[in-house]
Amino acid sequence: MDNITIKGLTFEPYISHEEIAKQTERVAAEVKRDCATESPIFVCVLKGAFMFAADFFRAINMPKSEIAFIRYKSYSGTESTGEMNKILGLNDDIEGREVFIIEDIVDTGLTAHALRSDIEAMNPKSVKMVTLLYKPESLKIGKVPEYVGFEIPPKFIIGYGLDLDEQVRGLRDIYALKKDE
Ligand code: IMP
Ligand code: MG
């Protein structure tokens, strides 16, 4: 795989689609094993998690499970703005249900924390976080996610749903910003 340049920044190959698929299968198997009910609801956090959520939802293969979508925005360029804006809320009735939040990445934890409190306020049976990527060194607030595909250092990454100012979400592999830039 080659480096790619976008908006004047150089990114190098970091996680291949084969590795992503393998860890997605592993995480899906763990979640399935731990499910207390047959019909959990998976809440995909748009936009970044859409690709992982689709692959995870296929991998878990639970016919009575459901998928829902929610949207927050906290990022601008390569930095978290630290402010949370809810753009699309949850209309599904989740009271008494087993809920799994599906995230692309947990960085400062701000989004995950806000999501958990909003969802907990809707009285579900339980709420757990499934994230493809987790940057433990960047976590500032909230819980460690229960299910993690990859723990990574605090690099800025793109691809497989993750964007740089809305671009490059369609890359099938994950790329990391080169250190010297
Ligand atoms: P947090 O609220 O700081 O934990 O960030 C969560 C959101 O910021 C994620 O759902 C992503 O959309 C975005 N984000 C965090 N780190 C990265 C990254 O390295 N690349 C692209 N987006 C990121
Ligand atoms: Mg996101």
mmCIF file of C-alpha atoms and ligand atoms in Angstrom:
data_model
loop_
_atom_site.group_PDB
_atom_site.id
_atom_site.type_symbol
_atom_site.label_atom_id
_atom_site.label_comp_id
_atom_site.label_asym_id
_atom_site.label_seq_id
_atom_site.Cartn_x
_atom_site.Cartn_y
_atom_site.Cartn_z
ATOM 1 C CA MET A 1 0.000 0.000 0.000
ATOM 2 C CA ASP A 2 1.175 3.514 -0.800
ATOM 3 C CA ASN A 3 1.109 6.698 1.236
ATOM 4 C CA ILE A 4 -1.680 9.116 0.394
ATOM 5 C CA THR A 5 -1.657 12.905 0.499
ATOM 6 C CA ILE A 6 -4.813 14.768 1.355
ATOM 7 C CA LYS A 7 -5.173 18.495 2.083
ATOM 8 C CA GLY A 8 -1.375 18.739 2.073
ATOM 9 C CA LEU A 9 -0.961 16.062 4.777
ATOM 10 C CA THR A 10 0.767 12.721 4.204
ATOM 11 C CA PHE A 11 -0.793 9.543 5.592
ATOM 12 C CA GLU A 12 0.840 6.113 5.700
ATOM 13 C CA PRO A 13 -0.855 2.684 5.671
ATOM 14 C CA TYR A 14 -1.670 1.678 9.254
ATOM 15 C CA ILE A 15 -4.306 -1.099 9.490
ATOM 16 C CA SER A 16 -5.235 -3.225 6.477
ATOM 17 C CA HIS A 17 -8.791 -4.229 5.589
ATOM 18 C CA GLU A 18 -7.844 -7.865 6.317
ATOM 19 C CA GLU A 19 -6.849 -6.978 9.894
ATOM 20 C CA ILE A 20 -10.002 -4.875 10.302
ATOM 21 C CA ALA A 21 -12.153 -7.810 9.149
ATOM 22 C CA LYS A 22 -10.404 -10.195 11.540
ATOM 23 C CA GLN A 23 -10.837 -7.989 14.624
ATOM 24 C CA THR A 24 -14.433 -7.180 13.630
ATOM 25 C CA GLU A 25 -15.222 -10.917 13.630
ATOM 26 C CA ARG A 26 -13.523 -11.315 17.023
ATOM 27 C CA VAL A 27 -15.376 -8.384 18.615
ATOM 28 C CA ALA A 28 -18.716 -9.537 17.136
ATOM 29 C CA ALA A 29 -18.161 -13.018 18.597
ATOM 30 C CA GLU A 30 -17.403 -11.517 22.038
ATOM 31 C CA VAL A 31 -20.505 -9.311 21.981
ATOM 32 C CA LYS A 32 -22.686 -12.214 20.828
ATOM 33 C CA ARG A 33 -21.330 -14.406 23.629
ATOM 34 C CA ASP A 34 -22.083 -11.717 26.241
ATOM 35 C CA CYS A 35 -25.584 -10.790 25.034
ATOM 36 C CA ALA A 36 -28.181 -11.380 27.734
ATOM 37 C CA THR A 37 -31.104 -11.071 25.307
ATOM 38 C CA GLU A 38 -31.867 -12.198 21.744
ATOM 39 C CA SER A 39 -32.817 -8.756 20.528
ATOM 40 C CA PRO A 40 -30.244 -6.152 21.515
ATOM 41 C CA ILE A 41 -30.240 -2.807 19.746
ATOM 42 C CA PHE A 42 -27.007 -1.605 18.159
ATOM 43 C CA VAL A 43 -26.731 2.176 18.007
ATOM 44 C CA CYS A 44 -24.377 3.265 15.233
ATOM 45 C CA VAL A 45 -22.790 6.652 15.786
ATOM 46 C CA LEU A 46 -22.791 8.522 12.459
ATOM 47 C CA LYS A 47 -21.003 9.296 10.386
ATOM 48 C CA GLY A 48 -17.676 7.654 11.270
ATOM 49 C CA ALA A 49 -18.985 4.285 12.485
ATOM 50 C CA PHE A 50 -21.215 3.499 9.490
ATOM 51 C CA MET A 51 -18.750 1.175 7.788
ATOM 52 C CA PHE A 52 -17.682 -0.682 10.925
ATOM 53 C CA ALA A 53 -21.339 -0.931 12.059
ATOM 54 C CA ALA A 54 -22.326 -2.525 8.730
ATOM 55 C CA ASP A 55 -19.542 -5.118 8.915
ATOM 56 C CA PHE A 56 -20.110 -5.731 12.640
ATOM 57 C CA PHE A 57 -23.886 -6.131 12.138
ATOM 58 C CA ARG A 58 -23.308 -8.705 9.389
ATOM 59 C CA ALA A 59 -20.665 -10.494 11.452
ATOM 60 C CA ILE A 60 -22.805 -10.790 14.586
ATOM 61 C CA ASN A 61 -25.626 -12.317 12.557
ATOM 62 C CA MET A 62 -28.382 -12.105 15.199
ATOM 63 C CA PRO A 63 -31.690 -12.099 13.295
ATOM 64 C CA LYS A 64 -33.662 -10.521 16.150
ATOM 65 C CA SER A 65 -31.202 -7.707 16.798
ATOM 66 C CA GLU A 66 -31.894 -4.164 15.570
ATOM 67 C CA ILE A 67 -29.807 -1.265 14.325
ATOM 68 C CA ALA A 68 -30.375 2.441 14.978
ATOM 69 C CA PHE A 69 -28.458 5.606 14.157
ATOM 70 C CA ILE A 70 -27.447 8.665 16.129
ATOM 71 C CA ARG A 71 -25.240 11.584 15.196
ATOM 72 C CA TYR A 72 -22.984 13.920 17.141
ATOM 73 C CA LYS A 73 -20.185 16.143 15.908
ATOM 74 C CA SER A 74 -17.110 17.248 17.874
ATOM 75 C CA TYR A 75 -14.276 17.205 15.367
ATOM 76 C CA SER A 76 -12.949 19.873 13.015
ATOM 77 C CA GLY A 77 -9.865 19.072 10.934
ATOM 78 C CA THR A 78 -7.496 16.844 12.920
ATOM 79 C CA GLU A 79 -8.480 18.116 16.404
ATOM 80 C CA SER A 80 -11.458 17.515 18.689
ATOM 81 C CA THR A 81 -13.278 20.816 19.296
ATOM 82 C CA GLY A 82 -14.315 19.650 22.776
ATOM 83 C CA GLU A 83 -17.924 20.630 22.087
ATOM 84 C CA MET A 84 -20.707 18.154 21.450
ATOM 85 C CA ASN A 85 -23.567 18.890 19.099
ATOM 86 C CA LYS A 86 -26.357 16.350 18.770
ATOM 87 C CA ILE A 87 -27.444 16.446 15.148
ATOM 88 C CA LEU A 88 -29.651 13.366 14.893
ATOM 89 C CA GLY A 89 -31.400 11.865 17.918
ATOM 90 C CA LEU A 90 -32.687 8.399 18.650
ATOM 91 C CA ASN A 91 -36.379 7.788 17.946
ATOM 92 C CA ASP A 92 -36.305 4.079 18.720
ATOM 93 C CA ASP A 93 -37.813 2.918 22.000
ATOM 94 C CA ILE A 94 -34.925 1.495 23.998
ATOM 95 C CA GLU A 95 -36.515 1.308 27.450
ATOM 96 C CA GLY A 96 -35.631 -2.029 29.072
ATOM 97 C CA ARG A 97 -33.501 -3.038 26.061
ATOM 98 C CA GLU A 98 -29.917 -4.208 25.885
ATOM 99 C CA VAL A 99 -28.061 -1.416 24.040
ATOM 100 C CA PHE A 100 -24.643 -1.512 22.408
ATOM 101 C CA ILE A 101 -23.217 1.754 21.123
ATOM 102 C CA ILE A 102 -21.159 1.195 17.955
ATOM 103 C CA GLU A 103 -18.343 3.732 17.572
ATOM 104 C CA ASP A 104 -15.525 4.113 15.085
ATOM 105 C CA ILE A 105 -13.074 5.516 17.613
ATOM 106 C CA VAL A 106 -12.887 6.606 21.243
ATOM 107 C CA ASP A 107 -10.368 9.432 21.544
ATOM 108 C CA THR A 108 -10.940 11.952 24.396
ATOM 109 C CA GLY A 109 -14.033 9.961 25.395
ATOM 110 C CA LEU A 110 -16.229 13.055 25.229
ATOM 111 C CA THR A 111 -18.551 11.665 22.559
ATOM 112 C CA ALA A 112 -18.790 8.267 24.236
ATOM 113 C CA HIS A 113 -19.512 9.867 27.607
ATOM 114 C CA ALA A 114 -22.240 12.149 26.234
ATOM 115 C CA LEU A 115 -23.790 9.241 24.327
ATOM 116 C CA ARG A 116 -23.848 6.966 27.334
ATOM 117 C CA SER A 117 -25.549 9.587 29.518
ATOM 118 C CA ASP A 118 -28.134 10.382 26.845
ATOM 119 C CA ILE A 119 -28.904 6.708 26.304
ATOM 120 C CA GLU A 120 -28.893 5.859 30.020
ATOM 121 C CA ALA A 121 -31.488 8.605 30.503
ATOM 122 C CA MET A 122 -33.814 6.545 28.258
ATOM 123 C CA ASN A 123 -33.851 3.689 30.825
ATOM 124 C CA PRO A 124 -32.359 0.792 28.862
ATOM 125 C CA LYS A 125 -31.594 -2.565 30.519
ATOM 126 C CA SER A 126 -27.866 -2.008 29.902
ATOM 127 C CA VAL A 127 -25.498 0.122 27.800
ATOM 128 C CA LYS A 128 -22.124 -1.061 26.533
ATOM 129 C CA MET A 129 -19.670 0.499 24.099
ATOM 130 C CA VAL A 130 -18.231 -1.321 21.080
ATOM 131 C CA THR A 131 -15.500 0.609 19.291
ATOM 132 C CA LEU A 132 -13.270 -0.338 16.398
ATOM 133 C CA LEU A 133 -10.436 1.868 17.687
ATOM 134 C CA TYR A 134 -9.490 3.218 21.087
ATOM 135 C CA LYS A 135 -6.727 5.687 22.026
ATOM 136 C CA PRO A 136 -6.181 4.934 25.757
ATOM 137 C CA GLU A 137 -3.604 7.728 26.192
ATOM 138 C CA SER A 138 -6.095 10.338 24.940
ATOM 139 C CA LEU A 139 -8.984 9.363 27.245
ATOM 140 C CA LYS A 140 -10.005 12.345 29.398
ATOM 141 C CA ILE A 141 -13.506 11.480 30.513
ATOM 142 C CA GLY A 142 -15.773 8.472 30.995
ATOM 143 C CA LYS A 143 -15.372 4.722 30.996
ATOM 144 C CA VAL A 144 -12.981 2.496 29.089
ATOM 145 C CA PRO A 145 -15.016 0.974 26.199
ATOM 146 C CA GLU A 146 -16.146 -2.590 26.919
ATOM 147 C CA TYR A 147 -15.292 -3.962 23.438
ATOM 148 C CA VAL A 148 -12.310 -2.733 21.434
ATOM 149 C CA GLY A 149 -11.070 -3.754 17.979
ATOM 150 C CA PHE A 150 -7.663 -2.058 18.206
ATOM 151 C CA GLU A 151 -5.915 -0.047 20.915
ATOM 152 C CA ILE A 152 -3.783 2.591 19.197
ATOM 153 C CA PRO A 153 -1.437 5.419 20.237
ATOM 154 C CA PRO A 154 -2.750 9.004 19.930
ATOM 155 C CA LYS A 155 -2.259 9.292 16.173
ATOM 156 C CA PHE A 156 -4.703 10.945 13.785
ATOM 157 C CA ILE A 157 -6.115 8.312 11.454
ATOM 158 C CA ILE A 158 -8.385 8.214 8.431
ATOM 159 C CA GLY A 159 -10.228 5.720 6.250
ATOM 160 C CA TYR A 160 -12.839 2.976 6.784
ATOM 161 C CA GLY A 161 -15.432 5.589 7.796
ATOM 162 C CA LEU A 162 -13.024 8.003 9.500
ATOM 163 C CA ASP A 163 -12.690 11.377 7.807
ATOM 164 C CA LEU A 164 -10.479 14.385 7.365
ATOM 165 C CA ASP A 165 -12.993 17.231 6.994
ATOM 166 C CA GLU A 166 -15.558 14.792 5.509
ATOM 167 C CA GLN A 167 -13.206 13.338 2.911
ATOM 168 C CA VAL A 168 -11.548 9.882 2.622
ATOM 169 C CA ARG A 169 -14.254 7.964 4.520
ATOM 170 C CA GLY A 170 -14.416 5.451 1.662
ATOM 171 C CA LEU A 171 -10.869 4.095 1.970
ATOM 172 C CA ARG A 172 -11.010 0.364 2.713
ATOM 173 C CA ASP A 173 -7.837 0.461 4.837
ATOM 174 C CA ILE A 174 -6.888 2.751 7.730
ATOM 175 C CA TYR A 175 -4.066 5.291 7.334
ATOM 176 C CA ALA A 176 -2.180 7.306 9.995
ATOM 177 C CA LEU A 177 -0.861 10.839 9.744
ATOM 178 C CA LYS A 178 2.912 10.796 9.369
ATOM 179 C CA LYS A 179 4.644 12.011 12.554
ATOM 180 C CA ASP A 180 6.794 14.771 11.100
ATOM 181 C CA GLU A 181 3.771 16.684 9.736
HETATM 182 P P1 IMP B 1 -13.867 11.919 21.169
HETATM 183 O O1 IMP B 1 -15.180 12.567 21.523
HETATM 184 O O2 IMP B 1 -12.720 12.858 21.366
HETATM 185 O O3 IMP B 1 -13.644 10.594 21.876
HETATM 186 O O4 IMP B 1 -13.855 11.662 19.631
HETATM 187 C C1 IMP B 1 -14.789 10.885 19.070
HETATM 188 C C2 IMP B 1 -15.024 11.217 17.627
HETATM 189 O O5 IMP B 1 -14.021 12.063 17.058
HETATM 190 C C3 IMP B 1 -14.993 9.943 16.864
HETATM 191 O O6 IMP B 1 -16.273 9.354 16.815
HETATM 192 C C4 IMP B 1 -14.470 10.385 15.504
HETATM 193 O O7 IMP B 1 -15.531 10.750 14.675
HETATM 194 C C5 IMP B 1 -13.611 11.589 15.796
HETATM 195 N N1 IMP B 1 -12.181 11.190 15.843
HETATM 196 C C6 IMP B 1 -11.420 10.928 16.928
HETATM 197 N N2 IMP B 1 -10.168 10.584 16.592
HETATM 198 C C7 IMP B 1 -10.125 10.615 15.247
HETATM 199 C C8 IMP B 1 -9.102 10.307 14.275
HETATM 200 O O8 IMP B 1 -7.948 9.933 14.596
HETATM 201 N N3 IMP B 1 -9.455 10.444 12.973
HETATM 202 C C9 IMP B 1 -10.695 10.844 12.576
HETATM 203 N N4 IMP B 1 -11.682 11.110 13.435
HETATM 204 C C10 IMP B 1 -11.402 11.000 14.756
HETATM 205 MG MG MG B 2 -17.444 9.930 15.073
#
